[in-house]
Coordinates of C-alpha atoms in Angstrom, one line a residue:
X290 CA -4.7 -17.4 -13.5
X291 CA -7.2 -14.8 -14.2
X292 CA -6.3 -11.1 -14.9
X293 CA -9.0 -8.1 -14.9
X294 CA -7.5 -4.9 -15.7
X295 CA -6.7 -2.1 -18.3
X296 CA -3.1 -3.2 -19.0
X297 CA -0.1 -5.0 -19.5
X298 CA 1.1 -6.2 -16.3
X299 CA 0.6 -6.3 -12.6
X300 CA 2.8 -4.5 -10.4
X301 CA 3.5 -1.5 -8.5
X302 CA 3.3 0.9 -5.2
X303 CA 4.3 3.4 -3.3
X304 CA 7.2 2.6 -0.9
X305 CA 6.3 4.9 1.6
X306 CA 9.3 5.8 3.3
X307 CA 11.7 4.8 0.2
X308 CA 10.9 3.7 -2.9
X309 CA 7.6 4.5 -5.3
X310 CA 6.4 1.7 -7.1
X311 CA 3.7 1.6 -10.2
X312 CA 3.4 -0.2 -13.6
X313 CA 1.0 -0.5 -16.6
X314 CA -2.2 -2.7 -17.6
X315 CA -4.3 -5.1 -19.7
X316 CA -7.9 -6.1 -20.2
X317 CA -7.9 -9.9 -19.9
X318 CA -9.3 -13.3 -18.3
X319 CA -8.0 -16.7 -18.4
X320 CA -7.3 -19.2 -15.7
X321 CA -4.4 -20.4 -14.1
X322 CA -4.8 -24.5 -15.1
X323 CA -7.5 -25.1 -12.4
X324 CA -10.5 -27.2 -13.8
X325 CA -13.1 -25.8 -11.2
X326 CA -14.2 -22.6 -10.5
X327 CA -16.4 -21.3 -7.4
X328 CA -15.4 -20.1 -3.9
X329 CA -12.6 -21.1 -1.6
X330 CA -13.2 -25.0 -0.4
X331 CA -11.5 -28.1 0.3
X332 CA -11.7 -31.6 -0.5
X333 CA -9.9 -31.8 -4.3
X334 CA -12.0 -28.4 -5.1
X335 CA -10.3 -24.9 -5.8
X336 CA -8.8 -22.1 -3.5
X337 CA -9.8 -18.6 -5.0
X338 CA -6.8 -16.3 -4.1
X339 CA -6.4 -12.4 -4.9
X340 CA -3.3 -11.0 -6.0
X341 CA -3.5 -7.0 -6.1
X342 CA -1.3 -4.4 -7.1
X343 CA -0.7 -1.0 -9.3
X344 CA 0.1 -2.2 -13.2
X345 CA 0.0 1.8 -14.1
X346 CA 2.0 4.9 -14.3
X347 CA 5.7 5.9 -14.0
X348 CA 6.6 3.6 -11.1
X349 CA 6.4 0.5 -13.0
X350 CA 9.8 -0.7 -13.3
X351 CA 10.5 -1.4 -9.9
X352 CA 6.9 -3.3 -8.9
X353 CA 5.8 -4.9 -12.3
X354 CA 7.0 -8.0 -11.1
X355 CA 4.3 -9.8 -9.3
X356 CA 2.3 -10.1 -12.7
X357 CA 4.7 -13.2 -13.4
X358 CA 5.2 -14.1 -9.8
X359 CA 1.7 -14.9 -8.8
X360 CA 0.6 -17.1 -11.9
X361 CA 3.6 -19.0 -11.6
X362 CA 3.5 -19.7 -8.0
X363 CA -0.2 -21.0 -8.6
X364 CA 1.0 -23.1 -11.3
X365 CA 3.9 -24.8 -9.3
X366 CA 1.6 -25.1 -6.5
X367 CA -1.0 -27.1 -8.5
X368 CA 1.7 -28.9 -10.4
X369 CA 3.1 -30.1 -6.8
X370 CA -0.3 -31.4 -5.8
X371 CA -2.3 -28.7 -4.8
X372 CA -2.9 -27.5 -1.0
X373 CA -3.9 -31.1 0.6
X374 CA -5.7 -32.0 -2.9
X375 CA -6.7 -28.6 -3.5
X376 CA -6.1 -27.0 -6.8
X377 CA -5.2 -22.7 -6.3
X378 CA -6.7 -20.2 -8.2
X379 CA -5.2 -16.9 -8.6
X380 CA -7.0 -13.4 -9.9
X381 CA -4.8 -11.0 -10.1
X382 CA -5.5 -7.4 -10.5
X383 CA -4.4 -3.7 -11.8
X384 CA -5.8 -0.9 -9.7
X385 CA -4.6 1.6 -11.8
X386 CA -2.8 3.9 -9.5
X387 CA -6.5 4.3 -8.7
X388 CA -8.1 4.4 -5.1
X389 CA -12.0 3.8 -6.3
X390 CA -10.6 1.2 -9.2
X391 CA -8.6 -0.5 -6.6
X392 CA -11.6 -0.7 -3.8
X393 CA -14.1 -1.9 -6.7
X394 CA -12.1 -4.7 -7.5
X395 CA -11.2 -6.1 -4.1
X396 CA -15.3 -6.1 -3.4
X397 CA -15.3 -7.7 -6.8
X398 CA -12.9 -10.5 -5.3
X399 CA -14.2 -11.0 -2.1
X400 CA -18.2 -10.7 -3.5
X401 CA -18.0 -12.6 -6.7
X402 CA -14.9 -14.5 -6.7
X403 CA -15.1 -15.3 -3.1
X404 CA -11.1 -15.1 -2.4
X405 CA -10.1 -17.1 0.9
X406 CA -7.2 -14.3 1.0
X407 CA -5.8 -11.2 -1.2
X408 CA -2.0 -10.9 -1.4
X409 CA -0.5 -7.5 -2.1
X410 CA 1.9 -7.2 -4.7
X411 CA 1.9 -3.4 -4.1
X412 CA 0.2 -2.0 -1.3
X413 CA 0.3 1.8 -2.3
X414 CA -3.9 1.9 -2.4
X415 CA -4.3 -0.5 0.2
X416 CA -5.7 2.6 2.3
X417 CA -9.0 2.5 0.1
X418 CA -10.4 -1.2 0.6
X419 CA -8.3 -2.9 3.9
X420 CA -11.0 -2.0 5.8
X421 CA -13.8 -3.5 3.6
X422 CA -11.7 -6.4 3.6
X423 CA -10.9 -6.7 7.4
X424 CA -15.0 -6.0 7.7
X425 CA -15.6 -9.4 5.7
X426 CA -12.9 -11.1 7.6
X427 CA -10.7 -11.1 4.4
X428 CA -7.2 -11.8 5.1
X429 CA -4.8 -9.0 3.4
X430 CA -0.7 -10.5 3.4
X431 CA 1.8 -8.6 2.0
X432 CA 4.1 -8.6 -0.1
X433 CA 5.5 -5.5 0.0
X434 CA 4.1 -3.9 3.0
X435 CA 5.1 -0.1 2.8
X436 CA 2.4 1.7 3.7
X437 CA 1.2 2.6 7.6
X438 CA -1.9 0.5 7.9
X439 CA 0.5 -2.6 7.9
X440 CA 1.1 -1.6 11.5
X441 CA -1.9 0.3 12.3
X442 CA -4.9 -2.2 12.2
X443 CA -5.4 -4.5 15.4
X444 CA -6.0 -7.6 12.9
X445 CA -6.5 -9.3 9.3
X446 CA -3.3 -7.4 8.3
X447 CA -0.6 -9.9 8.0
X448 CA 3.2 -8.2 6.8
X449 CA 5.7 -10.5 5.9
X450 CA 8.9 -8.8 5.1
X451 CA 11.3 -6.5 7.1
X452 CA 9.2 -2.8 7.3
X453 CA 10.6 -0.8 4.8
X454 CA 10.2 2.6 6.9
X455 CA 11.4 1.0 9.8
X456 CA 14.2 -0.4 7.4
X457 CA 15.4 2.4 6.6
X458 CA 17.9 2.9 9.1
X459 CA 19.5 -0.5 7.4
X460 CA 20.3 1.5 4.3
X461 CA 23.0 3.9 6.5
X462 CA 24.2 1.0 8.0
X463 CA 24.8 -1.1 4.8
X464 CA 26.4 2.6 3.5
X465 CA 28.8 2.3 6.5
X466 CA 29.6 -1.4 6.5
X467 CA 29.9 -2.1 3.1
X468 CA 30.2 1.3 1.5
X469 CA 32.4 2.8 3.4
X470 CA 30.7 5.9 3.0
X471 CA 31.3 9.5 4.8
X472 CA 28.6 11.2 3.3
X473 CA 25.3 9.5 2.2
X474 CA 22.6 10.9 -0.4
X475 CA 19.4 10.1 -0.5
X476 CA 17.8 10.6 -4.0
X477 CA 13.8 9.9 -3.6
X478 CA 10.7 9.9 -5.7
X479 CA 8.9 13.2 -6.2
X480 CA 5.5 12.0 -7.5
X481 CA 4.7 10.5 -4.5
X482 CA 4.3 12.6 -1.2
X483 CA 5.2 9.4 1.6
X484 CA 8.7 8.6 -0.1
X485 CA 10.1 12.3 1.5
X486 CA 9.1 10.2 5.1
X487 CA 12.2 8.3 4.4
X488 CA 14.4 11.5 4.7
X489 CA 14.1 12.0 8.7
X490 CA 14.6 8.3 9.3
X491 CA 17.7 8.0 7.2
X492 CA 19.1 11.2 8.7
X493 CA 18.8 10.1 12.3
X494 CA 20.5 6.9 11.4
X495 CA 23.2 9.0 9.8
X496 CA 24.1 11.0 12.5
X497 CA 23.8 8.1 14.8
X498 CA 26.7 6.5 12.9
X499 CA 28.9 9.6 12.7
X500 CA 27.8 10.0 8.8
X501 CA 27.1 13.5 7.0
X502 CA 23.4 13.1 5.2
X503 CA 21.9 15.1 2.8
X504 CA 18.7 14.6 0.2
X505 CA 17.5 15.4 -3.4
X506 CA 13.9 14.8 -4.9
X507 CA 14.1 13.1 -8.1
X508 CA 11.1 13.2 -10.7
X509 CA 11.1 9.9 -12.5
X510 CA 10.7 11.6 -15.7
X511 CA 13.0 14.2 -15.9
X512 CA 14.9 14.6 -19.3
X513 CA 18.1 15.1 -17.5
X514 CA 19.8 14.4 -14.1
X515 CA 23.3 16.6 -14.9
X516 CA 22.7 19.2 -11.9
X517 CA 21.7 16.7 -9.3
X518 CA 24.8 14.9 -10.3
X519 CA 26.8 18.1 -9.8
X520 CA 25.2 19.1 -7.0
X521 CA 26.1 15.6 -5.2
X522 CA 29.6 15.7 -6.3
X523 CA 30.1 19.4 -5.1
X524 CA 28.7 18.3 -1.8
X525 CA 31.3 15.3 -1.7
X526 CA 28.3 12.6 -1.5
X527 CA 30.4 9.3 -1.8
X528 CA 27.3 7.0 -1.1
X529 CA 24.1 7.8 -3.3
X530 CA 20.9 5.9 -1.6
X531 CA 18.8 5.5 -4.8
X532 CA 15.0 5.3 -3.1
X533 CA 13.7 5.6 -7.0
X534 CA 12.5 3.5 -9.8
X535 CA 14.7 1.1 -11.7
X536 CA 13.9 3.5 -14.7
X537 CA 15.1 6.4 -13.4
X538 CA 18.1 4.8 -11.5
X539 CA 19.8 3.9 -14.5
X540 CA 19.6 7.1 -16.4
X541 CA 20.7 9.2 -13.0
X542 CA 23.8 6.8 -12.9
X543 CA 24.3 7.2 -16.5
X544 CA 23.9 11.0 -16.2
X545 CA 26.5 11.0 -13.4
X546 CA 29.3 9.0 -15.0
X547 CA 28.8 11.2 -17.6
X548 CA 30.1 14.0 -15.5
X549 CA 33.1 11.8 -13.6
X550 CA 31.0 11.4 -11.1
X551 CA 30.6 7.7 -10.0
X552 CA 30.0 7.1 -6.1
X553 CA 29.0 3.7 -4.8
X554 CA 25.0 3.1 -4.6
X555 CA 22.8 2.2 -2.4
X556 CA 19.5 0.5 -3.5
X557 CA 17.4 -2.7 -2.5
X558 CA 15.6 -5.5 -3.0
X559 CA 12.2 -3.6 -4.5
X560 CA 14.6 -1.6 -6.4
X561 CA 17.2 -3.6 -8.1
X562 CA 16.8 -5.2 -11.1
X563 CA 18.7 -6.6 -14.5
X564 CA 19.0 -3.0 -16.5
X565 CA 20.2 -1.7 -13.3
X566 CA 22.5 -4.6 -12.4
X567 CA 24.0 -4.1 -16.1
X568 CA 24.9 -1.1 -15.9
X569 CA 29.5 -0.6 -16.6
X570 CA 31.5 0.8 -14.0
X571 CA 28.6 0.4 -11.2
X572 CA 29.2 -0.5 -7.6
X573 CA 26.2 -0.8 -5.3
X574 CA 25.2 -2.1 -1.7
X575 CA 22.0 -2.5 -0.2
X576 CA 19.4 -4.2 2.3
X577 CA 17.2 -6.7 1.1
X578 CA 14.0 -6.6 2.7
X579 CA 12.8 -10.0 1.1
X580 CA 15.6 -12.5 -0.3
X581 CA 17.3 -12.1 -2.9
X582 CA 17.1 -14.4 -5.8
X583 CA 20.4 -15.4 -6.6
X584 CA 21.1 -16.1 -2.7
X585 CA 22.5 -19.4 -1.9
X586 CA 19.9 -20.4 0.0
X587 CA 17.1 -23.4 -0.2
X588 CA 14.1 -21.0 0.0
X589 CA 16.1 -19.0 -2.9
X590 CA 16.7 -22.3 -4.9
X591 CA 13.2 -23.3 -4.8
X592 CA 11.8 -19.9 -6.0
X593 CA 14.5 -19.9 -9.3
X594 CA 13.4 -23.8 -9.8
X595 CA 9.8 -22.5 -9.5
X596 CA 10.2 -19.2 -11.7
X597 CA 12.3 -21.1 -14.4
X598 CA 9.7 -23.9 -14.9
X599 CA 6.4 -21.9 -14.7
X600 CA 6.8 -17.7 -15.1
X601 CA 5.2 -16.7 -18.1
X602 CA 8.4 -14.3 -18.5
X603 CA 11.9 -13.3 -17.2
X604 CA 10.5 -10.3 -15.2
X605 CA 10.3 -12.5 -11.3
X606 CA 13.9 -11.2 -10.1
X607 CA 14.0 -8.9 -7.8
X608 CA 12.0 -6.0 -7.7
X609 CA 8.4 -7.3 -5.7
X610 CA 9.3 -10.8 -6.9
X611 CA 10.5 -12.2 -3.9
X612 CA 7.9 -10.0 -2.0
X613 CA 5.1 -11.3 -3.8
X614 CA 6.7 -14.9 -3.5
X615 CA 6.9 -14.6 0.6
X616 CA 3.2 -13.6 0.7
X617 CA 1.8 -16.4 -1.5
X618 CA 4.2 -18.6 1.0
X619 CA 3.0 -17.6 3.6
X620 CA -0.5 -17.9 2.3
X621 CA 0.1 -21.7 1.1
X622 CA 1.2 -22.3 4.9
X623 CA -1.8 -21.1 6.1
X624 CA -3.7 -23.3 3.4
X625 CA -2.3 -26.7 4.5
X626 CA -3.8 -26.1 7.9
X627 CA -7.1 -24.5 7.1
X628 CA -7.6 -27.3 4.6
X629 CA -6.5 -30.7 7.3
X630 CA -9.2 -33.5 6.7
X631 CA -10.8 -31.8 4.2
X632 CA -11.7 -28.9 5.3
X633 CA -13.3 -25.8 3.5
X634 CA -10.4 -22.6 3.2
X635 CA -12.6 -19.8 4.2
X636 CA -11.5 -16.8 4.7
X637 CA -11.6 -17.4 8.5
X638 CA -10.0 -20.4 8.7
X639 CA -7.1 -19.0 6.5
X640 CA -6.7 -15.9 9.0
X641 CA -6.5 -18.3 12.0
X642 CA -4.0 -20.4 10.5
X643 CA -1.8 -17.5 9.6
X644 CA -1.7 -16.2 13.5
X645 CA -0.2 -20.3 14.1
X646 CA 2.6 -18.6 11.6
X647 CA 3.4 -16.5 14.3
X648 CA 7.3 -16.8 15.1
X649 CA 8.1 -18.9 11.8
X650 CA 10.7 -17.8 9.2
X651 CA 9.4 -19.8 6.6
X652 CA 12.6 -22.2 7.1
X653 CA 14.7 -19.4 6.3
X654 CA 12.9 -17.3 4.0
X655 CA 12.0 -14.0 5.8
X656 CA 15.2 -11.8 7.9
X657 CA 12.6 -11.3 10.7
X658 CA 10.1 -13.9 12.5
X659 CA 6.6 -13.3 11.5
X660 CA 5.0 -11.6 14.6
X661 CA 1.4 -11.7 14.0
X662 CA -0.6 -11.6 17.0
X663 CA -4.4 -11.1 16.7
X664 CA -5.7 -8.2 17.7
X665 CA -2.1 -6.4 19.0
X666 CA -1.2 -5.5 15.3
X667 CA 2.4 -6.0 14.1
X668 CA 5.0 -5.0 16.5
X669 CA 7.7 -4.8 13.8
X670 CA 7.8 -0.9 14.3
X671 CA 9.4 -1.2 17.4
X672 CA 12.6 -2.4 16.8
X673 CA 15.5 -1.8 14.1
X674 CA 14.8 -5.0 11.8
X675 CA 17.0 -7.4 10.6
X676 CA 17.5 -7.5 6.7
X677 CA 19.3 -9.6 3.8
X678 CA 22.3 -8.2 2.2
X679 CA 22.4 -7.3 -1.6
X680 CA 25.6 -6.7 -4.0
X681 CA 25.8 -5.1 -7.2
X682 CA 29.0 -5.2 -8.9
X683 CA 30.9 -6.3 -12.3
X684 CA 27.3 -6.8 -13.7
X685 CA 26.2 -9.3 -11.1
X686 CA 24.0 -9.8 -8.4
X687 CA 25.0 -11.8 -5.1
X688 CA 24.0 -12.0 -1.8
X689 CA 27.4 -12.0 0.3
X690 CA 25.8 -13.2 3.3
X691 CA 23.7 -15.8 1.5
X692 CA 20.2 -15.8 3.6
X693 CA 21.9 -14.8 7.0
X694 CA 20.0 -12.1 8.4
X695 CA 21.8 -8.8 9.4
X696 CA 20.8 -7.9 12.4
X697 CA 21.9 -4.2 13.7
X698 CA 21.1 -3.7 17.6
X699 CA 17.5 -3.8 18.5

């Protein structure tokens, strides 16, 4: 694995309709266990892959995660035999929070590393190098994948969980079915302009189900939470949508039991985490837009068997874990085609094989068939996804449904 960067870890994004994710960085380079370097080829050589993401600011608790995901994943991979002989190579990368610092390195990737593909751990600066990288022919696979240009480009864009704006309507409907909820609050992240996008979405859904809705912006780091608390309780908010960092999630609960105020939460996948999880006296629902991790599922079981042997560090559940983990799947799909008899992985090979993905689940592993049809985009816009279910309660984590997908009307 090779890191290039100015922190600690990898990680981060903006969830552009619902949750804000970021992290911190390190300035570093080593390699993953593969004994060649050089391009994306076949034949017992080495696939160069791109793993991209924000490692800085105050988001990083919810997105740090695919710093450990992305080495480990490589390492299994090459343990396992490679990609048809192949051995993987993944670079992973800090953009900073940084629009120029994240474009520089993607060219960096795609010029001197020659990358057959870049996943996205985060996508929140995707905006400033997907079209340099569709321009090369560069496949970009998510990952999360919360920001617009998921669904706006006509090709080389390849999504692979449930849309997270489109999404959003699941989070009202897991406050209904499993909450129980009247009155649903949606608390989301004031440094970053898109999560307030989540706000109209969520209050259609509500009033669609016969719910009250209401919304309060949350700074991730404010020294206190105490009036928002109040002002939820005085507006008899009995389901509090948590669209913030992991950080900040656990001192606004804190801050609210500590004013006799402890409503069921909603939060999800990218949001949930162990110091959340751990929390006393905490009840929570949400969607899970990738799989969970403790789900009793094979794809599930593989990921844990995979994380426990070869991650670096605990910090793979939740959060972009599973995110990260569906892209690099995806991605490995791809690979055993584009590399049949021998065959070189370029970049264009990989992108073809990922449009044969089209329609797979990855034997269960994504809520939604991948719908990737060159040139027509991704159509998951136009329908109300389907999503795992998450629990949160007496300190553990459970998928109640295991990896069935819930599927509201479409």
């Amino acid at each position: 694995m090779t890191t290039r960067g100015n922190g600690l870890r990898l990680t981060g994004a903006a969830v552009a309709a619902t949750v804000a994710l970021a992290a911190c960085s390190s300035s570093s380079h080593s390699d993953n266990g593969s004994s060649t370097t050089g391009g994306a080829s076949g034949g017992g050589t080495t696939i160069n892959i791109g793993v991209v993401g924000t490692a800085s600011g105050p988001q990083a608790s919810s997105s740090d995660q695919y710093m450990t995901v992305g080495p480990a994943w490589a390492a299994w991979v090459n343990a396992n035999g490679g990609i048809n002989g192949d051995q993987v190579k993944v670079f992973t990368e800090d953009d900073q929070g940084s629009p120029a610092t994240a474009q520089s390195q993607v060219q960096t990737l795609i010029n001197s590393d020659h990358v057959a593909a870049i996943v996205l751990g985060s996508d929140g600066e995707i905006g400033a190098f997907d079209d340099f990288a569709i321009s090369k022919g560069v496949p970009l696979i998510s990952g999360a994948a919360n920001m617009v240009d998921w669904y706006t480009k006509p090709s080389g864009m390849f999504p692979t969980p449930t849309g997270v704006a489109q999404g959003l309507a699941d989070q009202v409907a897991v406050a209904a079915k499993f909450g129980h909820a009247k009155v649903v609050g949606n608390l989301y992240c004031s440094e970053v302009a898109a999560c307030q996008q989540a706000n109209p979405l969520m209050q259609g859904a509500a009033k669609a189900a016969g719910l009250t809705f209401t919304s309060l912006s949350v700074s991730s780091s404010s020294p206190s939470y105490t009036a928002q608390c109040l002002q939820l309780q005085q507006q008899h908010v009995d389901y509090v949508a948590m669209s913030i960092t992991t950080a900040a999630a656990v001192k606004f609960v804190q801050s609210c039991q500590a004013q006799g105020y402890n409503p069921t939460w909603g939060t999800s996948e990218q949001a949930v985490a162990p110091a959340l999880e751990q929390l006393p006296n905490f009840t929570a629902y949400g969607p899970a837009y990738s799989f969970p991790s403790t789900a009793d599922a094979a794809p599930a079981a593989t990921f844990r068997s995979a994380m426990q042997k070869y991650a670096k560090d605990a910090n793979w559940r939740e959060g972009t874990g599973s995110f990260t983990w569906d892209g690099l799947m995806a991605l490995g799909a791809a690979l055993k085609t584009a590399t049949t008899g021998g065959k070189a992985a370029t970049p264009a090979s990989v992108e073809s094989a990922l449009y044969g993905l089209n329609g797979s689940t990855l034997n269960g592993e994504l809520a939604n068939p991948i719908g990737w049809v060159q040139g027509k985009g991704n159509p998951i816009l136009t329908y109300n996804p389907c999503y795992f279910e998450l629990e949160v309660k007496g300190g553990q984590l459970v998928a109640p449904a295991g990896l069935t997908p819930q599927c509201p009307s479409k």
